[in-house]
Amino acid sequence: MNNQARIVIVGGGIMGVSLLYHLAEEGCKDILLIEKGELTSGSTWHAAGQCPSMVGNYNLAKIHNYGNWLYSRLEEITGQYVSWHPSGGIRLALTQDDLDWFHYMKGIANNVGFRMEIIDTEKIKEINPFIDTEGVIAGAWTLDDGHADPAGLTNAMARGAKNMGASIERHNRVLDIKPMASGEWQVITEKGNVIAETVVNAAGCYARRIAQMVDRDYPIVNVQHHYIVTDVIEEFAQRDEEIQVIRDPRASSYLRQEGKGLLIGPYENDVAAWALDGMDWKFDMELLEPELDRIEKHLEIGMNRIPQFKDVGIKKIICGPITHTPDDNFLAGPAPGLKNFWMACAASIGIAQGGGVGKYLAQWIVYGDSEINMLEFEPRRYMS
């Protein structure tokens, strides 16, 4: 490992690796990513890999749209398999308020450039014959949605970054980060020290602990997230075409095809925080004990929405930590009061957002600004 670098990125999840890739794409030289375990360890590796287009505002929609564009091309660009599934998605409207939001989002879609149609229940059933449309008044069909293997995406960008001259150091934990009189940073690691002009905290589940090394603190909390994969559903197995990702606002969850089975992942309201005193550094590619009682009502809604769910067994249950902030937006931007120390972390839907965050943050670091307004994502909204 070199003892000097222009930029050091701490953390090898999708956020950090995407930033490395896009910095290299912008022509940055002498950039180093340091990961304490394997790439994707922590939370990236166990994510479901959902990539929706519809989100609450214009700038975030730009981030999601770029990610979907990039992920569909990464395999061609890098030669690394990513398992991109261009399934499309249908979000259901159950109330007039839901439908009014769809019309608002249609304006954003037209401006950003992702394909979206507001469709009636007859069209919903034509596209996805498995949906029970009881209580549904309309759907938002987003044709550019998809899902992918998080490890495939991350490793593809890692390969692309290395092909452009970037460096990655795995199995090397950062122990401390200290400011130097020169204005540079001394990054102290298990394998030696690195002097860096700029440091980026992309440490995912460990981002709060890394920030505390430079006397900053942010309200980043690890929350347990479940998703369930069923056994084979015969009706799915008999089709050549994959069904769309379905989102039902009553369950705040996504339902999609996984192989020939069904995957459901609820964002439950009674969430359970985890490791509030800080993640143990030894936590790597591990999972948590499921708590199915907390998601029972979401599963029931999913079974009613796609009745085939009722008749199959459960193949696997995934429960792992993901990071959240109070407003559920990630942190991307300079840390207030520190020179050349940046944040790229705390994404609760990091697979969908990683590609775009990497692109626009790289622009900001290199040129002093980005194509989109990053104000709402800046760490200074949580001044410490």
Tab-separated table of C-alpha atoms in Angstrom, residues 28 162 180 185 205 271:
chain	number	residue	atom	x	y	z
A	28	CYS	CA	-8.525	11.632	-10.951
A	162	LYS	CA	-8.914	-0.309	-11.220
A	180	MET	CA	-1.865	17.477	9.932
A	185	TRP	CA	-4.900	14.012	6.674
A	205	CYS	CA	-22.709	0.886	8.923
A	271	VAL	CA	-38.532	-0.527	13.047
